[in-house]
Coordinates of C-alpha atoms in Angstrom, one line a residue:
X1 CA 125.3 77.8 110.1
X2 CA 124.9 79.0 106.5
X3 CA 122.0 76.7 105.9
X4 CA 120.3 77.9 109.1
X5 CA 120.7 81.6 108.2
X6 CA 119.2 80.9 104.8
X7 CA 116.0 79.9 106.5
X8 CA 115.8 83.2 108.4
X9 CA 112.6 84.3 106.7
X10 CA 110.6 81.5 108.3
X11 CA 108.5 82.5 111.3
X12 CA 109.4 79.6 113.5
X13 CA 113.1 80.1 113.0
X14 CA 115.0 78.7 116.0
X15 CA 117.1 81.6 117.4
X16 CA 118.4 79.2 120.1
X17 CA 120.0 77.0 117.5
X18 CA 121.7 80.1 116.1
X19 CA 122.8 81.0 119.6
X20 CA 124.5 77.7 120.1
X21 CA 126.0 77.3 116.6
X22 CA 127.4 80.8 116.7
X23 CA 129.0 80.2 120.1
X24 CA 126.5 82.5 121.8
X25 CA 126.8 85.3 119.2
X26 CA 123.3 85.2 117.7
X27 CA 122.8 88.9 117.6
X28 CA 126.2 89.5 116.1
X29 CA 125.8 86.8 113.5
X30 CA 122.2 87.7 112.5
X31 CA 122.8 91.4 112.2
X32 CA 125.9 90.9 110.0
X33 CA 124.0 88.5 107.8
X34 CA 121.1 90.9 107.3
X35 CA 123.4 93.8 106.6
X36 CA 125.2 91.7 104.0
X37 CA 122.1 90.3 102.4
X38 CA 120.6 93.7 102.0
X39 CA 123.8 95.3 100.8
X40 CA 123.8 97.9 103.5
X41 CA 127.5 97.9 103.8
X42 CA 128.0 99.1 100.3
X43 CA 125.0 101.4 100.1
X44 CA 126.0 103.4 103.2
X45 CA 129.8 103.0 102.8
X46 CA 129.9 101.2 106.1
X47 CA 133.3 99.7 107.0
X48 CA 132.5 96.1 107.9
X49 CA 134.9 96.0 110.8
X50 CA 133.3 99.1 112.3
X51 CA 129.8 97.7 112.2
X52 CA 131.0 94.4 113.6
X53 CA 132.7 96.2 116.4
X54 CA 129.4 98.0 117.1
X55 CA 127.5 94.7 117.0
X56 CA 130.0 93.1 119.3
X57 CA 129.7 95.9 121.8
X58 CA 125.9 95.8 121.7
X59 CA 125.9 92.1 122.2
X60 CA 128.3 92.3 125.1
X61 CA 126.2 95.1 126.6
X62 CA 123.2 92.7 127.0
X63 CA 123.7 90.9 130.3
X64 CA 124.1 87.2 129.8
X65 CA 122.9 86.5 133.3
X66 CA 119.5 88.1 132.6
X67 CA 117.3 85.1 131.7
X68 CA 115.1 86.7 129.1
X69 CA 116.1 90.3 128.2
X70 CA 119.5 89.3 126.9
X71 CA 121.1 89.3 123.4
X72 CA 119.2 86.2 122.3
X73 CA 115.9 88.2 122.8
X74 CA 117.5 91.1 120.9
X75 CA 118.3 88.7 118.0
X76 CA 114.8 87.2 118.1
X77 CA 113.3 90.7 117.8
X78 CA 115.6 91.5 114.9
X79 CA 114.4 88.3 113.2
X80 CA 110.8 89.3 113.8
X81 CA 111.3 92.7 112.3
X82 CA 113.0 91.2 109.2
X83 CA 110.1 88.7 108.9
X84 CA 107.5 91.5 109.0
X85 CA 109.5 93.6 106.5
X86 CA 109.5 90.7 104.0
X87 CA 105.8 90.1 104.6
X88 CA 105.1 93.8 103.8
X89 CA 107.2 93.7 100.6
X90 CA 104.2 93.4 98.2
X91 CA 102.6 96.5 99.7
X92 CA 105.5 98.7 100.7
X93 CA 108.9 99.2 99.2
X94 CA 111.3 99.9 102.1
X95 CA 114.2 102.3 101.5
X96 CA 117.7 101.4 102.4
X97 CA 117.6 104.0 105.2
X98 CA 114.5 102.4 106.6
X99 CA 116.1 99.0 106.7
X100 CA 119.2 100.5 108.4
X101 CA 116.9 102.1 111.0
X102 CA 114.7 99.0 111.6
X103 CA 117.6 96.6 112.0
X104 CA 119.5 98.9 114.3
X105 CA 116.5 99.7 116.4
X106 CA 115.8 96.0 116.9
X107 CA 119.4 95.3 117.8
X108 CA 119.5 97.8 120.6
X109 CA 115.9 97.9 121.8
X110 CA 116.7 96.2 125.1
X111 CA 120.4 97.0 125.3
X112 CA 121.8 96.8 128.8
X113 CA 118.6 95.6 130.4
X114 CA 119.1 95.0 134.1
X115 CA 116.5 92.2 134.4
X116 CA 114.1 94.5 136.4
X117 CA 111.1 96.3 135.1
X118 CA 110.3 100.0 135.2
X119 CA 108.1 99.7 138.3
X120 CA 110.9 98.1 140.2
X121 CA 113.2 100.9 139.3
X122 CA 110.7 103.5 140.4
X123 CA 109.8 101.7 143.7
X124 CA 113.5 101.4 144.6
X125 CA 114.4 104.9 143.6
X126 CA 117.0 103.5 141.2
X127 CA 119.4 105.9 139.7
X128 CA 117.9 105.3 136.2
X129 CA 114.5 106.2 137.5
X130 CA 115.9 109.4 138.9
X131 CA 117.7 110.1 135.7
X132 CA 114.7 109.7 133.5
X133 CA 112.1 111.0 135.9
X134 CA 110.2 107.7 136.1
X135 CA 109.2 108.0 132.4
X136 CA 109.9 105.1 130.1
X137 CA 113.0 104.5 132.1
X138 CA 114.4 101.4 130.5
X139 CA 113.5 102.3 127.0
X140 CA 115.3 105.7 127.4
X141 CA 118.2 103.9 128.9
X142 CA 118.4 101.3 126.1
X143 CA 118.6 103.9 123.3
X144 CA 120.8 106.4 125.2
X145 CA 123.4 103.9 126.1
X146 CA 123.4 102.4 122.6
X147 CA 124.0 105.7 121.0
X148 CA 126.9 106.3 123.4
X149 CA 128.4 103.1 122.0
X150 CA 127.8 104.5 118.5
X151 CA 129.7 107.7 119.4
X152 CA 132.9 105.7 119.8
X153 CA 134.9 106.1 116.6
X154 CA 135.6 102.4 116.3
X155 CA 131.9 101.7 116.5
X156 CA 130.4 104.6 114.5
X157 CA 129.3 102.7 111.4
X158 CA 127.1 105.5 110.3
X159 CA 129.9 108.1 110.1
X160 CA 129.4 108.5 106.3
X161 CA 125.7 109.5 106.7
X162 CA 124.9 113.2 105.9
X163 CA 123.7 115.4 108.7
X164 CA 120.1 115.0 107.5
X165 CA 120.4 111.3 107.2
X166 CA 121.9 111.0 110.7
X167 CA 119.0 113.0 112.1
X168 CA 116.5 110.7 110.5
X169 CA 118.4 107.7 111.7
X170 CA 118.6 108.9 115.3
X171 CA 115.1 110.4 115.6
X172 CA 113.4 107.3 114.2
X173 CA 115.3 104.8 116.3
X174 CA 114.4 106.8 119.4
X175 CA 110.8 106.7 118.4
X176 CA 110.8 103.0 117.7
X177 CA 112.6 102.0 120.9
X178 CA 110.4 104.2 123.1
X179 CA 107.4 102.6 121.4
X180 CA 108.3 99.2 123.0
X181 CA 107.3 100.5 126.5
X182 CA 104.2 98.4 127.2
X183 CA 103.0 100.9 129.9
X184 CA 103.6 104.4 128.6
X185 CA 102.8 104.1 124.9
X186 CA 101.4 100.7 124.1
X187 CA 97.6 101.5 124.1
X188 CA 97.9 104.9 122.6
X189 CA 99.9 103.5 119.7
X190 CA 97.6 100.5 119.3
X191 CA 94.5 102.7 119.4
X192 CA 95.9 105.1 116.8
X193 CA 96.7 102.2 114.5
X194 CA 93.3 100.5 114.9
X195 CA 91.5 103.8 114.3
X196 CA 93.4 104.4 111.1
X197 CA 93.1 100.9 109.8
X198 CA 89.6 99.8 110.9
X199 CA 87.5 102.9 111.7
X200 CA 88.6 105.6 109.3
X201 CA 90.3 103.5 106.7
X202 CA 92.9 106.3 106.5
X203 CA 96.1 104.3 107.1
X204 CA 98.5 105.0 104.2
X205 CA 102.1 104.1 105.0
X206 CA 103.0 104.6 101.3
X207 CA 102.2 108.3 101.1
X208 CA 101.9 109.5 104.7
X209 CA 105.2 109.7 106.7
X210 CA 103.4 109.5 110.1
X211 CA 101.6 106.3 109.0
X212 CA 104.9 104.8 107.8
X213 CA 106.5 105.5 111.2
X214 CA 103.4 104.0 112.9
X215 CA 103.8 100.9 110.8
X216 CA 107.5 100.6 111.9
X217 CA 106.4 101.0 115.5
X218 CA 103.9 98.2 115.1
X219 CA 106.5 96.0 113.5
X220 CA 109.0 96.2 116.4
X221 CA 106.3 96.0 119.0
X222 CA 104.8 92.9 117.4
X223 CA 108.2 91.3 117.2
X224 CA 108.9 92.1 120.8
X225 CA 105.8 90.2 122.1
X226 CA 105.7 87.5 119.5
X227 CA 106.7 84.5 121.7
X228 CA 103.2 83.1 122.2
X229 CA 102.7 83.0 118.4
X230 CA 105.7 80.6 117.9
X231 CA 105.6 76.9 117.7
X232 CA 105.2 75.2 121.1
X233 CA 108.9 74.2 121.7
X234 CA 110.0 77.9 121.1
X235 CA 107.1 79.4 123.1
X236 CA 107.7 77.0 126.0
X237 CA 111.4 77.9 126.2
X238 CA 110.7 81.6 126.1
X239 CA 108.1 81.3 128.8
X240 CA 110.4 79.5 131.1
X241 CA 113.0 82.2 130.6
X242 CA 110.7 85.2 131.1
X243 CA 109.2 83.6 134.2
X244 CA 112.6 83.0 135.8
X245 CA 113.4 86.7 135.2
X246 CA 110.1 87.7 136.7
X247 CA 110.6 85.4 139.7
X248 CA 114.1 86.8 140.4
X249 CA 112.6 90.3 140.5
X250 CA 109.8 89.0 142.8
X251 CA 112.4 87.5 145.1
X252 CA 114.2 90.8 145.3
X253 CA 110.9 92.7 146.0
X254 CA 110.2 90.3 148.9
X255 CA 113.7 90.8 150.3
X256 CA 113.2 94.6 150.1
X257 CA 109.8 94.5 151.7
X258 CA 108.1 96.2 148.8
X259 CA 104.9 94.9 147.0
X260 CA 105.6 92.0 144.7
X261 CA 104.7 92.7 141.1
X262 CA 101.7 90.8 139.6
X263 CA 102.8 87.4 138.2
X264 CA 106.3 87.8 139.8
X265 CA 105.7 85.6 142.8
X266 CA 107.1 82.1 142.2
X267 CA 105.2 80.8 145.3
X268 CA 101.7 81.8 144.2
X269 CA 101.7 82.1 140.4
X270 CA 99.5 79.9 138.2
X271 CA 101.5 79.8 135.0
X272 CA 98.7 79.0 132.5
X273 CA 96.5 81.9 133.8
X274 CA 99.4 84.3 133.7
X275 CA 100.2 83.4 130.1
X276 CA 96.5 83.6 129.1
X277 CA 96.4 87.0 130.7
X278 CA 99.4 88.2 128.7
X279 CA 98.0 86.8 125.5
X280 CA 94.6 88.3 125.9
X281 CA 95.7 91.7 127.2
X282 CA 98.7 92.3 125.0
X283 CA 99.1 89.8 122.2
X284 CA 95.6 89.4 120.9
X285 CA 95.2 93.2 120.7
X286 CA 98.0 93.1 118.1
X287 CA 97.4 89.7 116.5
X288 CA 93.7 89.1 116.4
X289 CA 92.5 87.3 113.4
X290 CA 96.2 87.0 112.5
X291 CA 95.9 90.3 110.6
X292 CA 98.5 92.6 112.1
X293 CA 98.6 95.4 109.6
X294 CA 96.4 96.6 106.7
X295 CA 97.2 99.3 104.2
X296 CA 94.8 101.5 102.4
X297 CA 92.0 99.9 100.5
X298 CA 93.7 100.8 97.2
X299 CA 96.5 98.3 98.0
X300 CA 93.9 95.5 98.6
X301 CA 96.4 93.5 100.7
X302 CA 97.6 93.0 104.2
X303 CA 101.0 94.3 105.1
X304 CA 101.8 91.3 107.2
X305 CA 100.2 88.3 108.9
X306 CA 101.2 85.4 111.0
X307 CA 101.1 81.8 109.8
X308 CA 97.7 80.1 109.8
X309 CA 98.6 78.0 112.9
X310 CA 98.9 81.1 115.1
X311 CA 96.3 81.0 117.9

């Protein structure tokens, strides 16, 4: 396990191997390792046992019977955020607070996911849809329920933060998790990023707070949809898992007599076309030319890029 964790900065790091070797505790194991490696326990006076209790509760709150949106996916996104952070290191110096925020946001970004998408919850008048008024239902649920876990004294690893630090911690995590909604915020965030980077050349995450937050949103969003950029064995496995989750929802939609969501019908789907649609519509918009994020011209460097084999 130690030798595997030491390779965590590689893009095609096999989170499924970590899942097996850790006895199905990939999220718990990886989060602890990253907190240790970045000295976050000492810097924020975090009691190790308290954080590990939080990590255990978060991992347990992901439903193991959900094929894709489970704790392994949570760990995979945490890995991706860490990868992009390292790739940005020559251009941007991340503060300890920013690392605490980024790692925690990645850990909880799909917490307690029911294996159904937002449209399903709206179409079935689910209690969560009623609670969040049909707006970013799952994303609001993930962050809200995770912070409820954090409120438990035995899980409150940020208890030593000042009032101002806690506000920054909470406010930014909420922004980052809500940014993972591919329906409500995706294209507005992407458009803002592209305009700043490509059209106006005004993107400056070093000096401008809003641009820095925008970069963090892009990091977690790219990590969240990165499966098609991985080596084939990893991509193939993730594809099978996400399709099984989609098909299970499609079966439920048929049983309820409501319209089956696009790509969710196991009887009619053509898998290659569905994957190409996702890659063209979502992934390429992020990852075109492999250049995901560019800082201001003065930095003369890209914040982060994928390996040359991507696409």
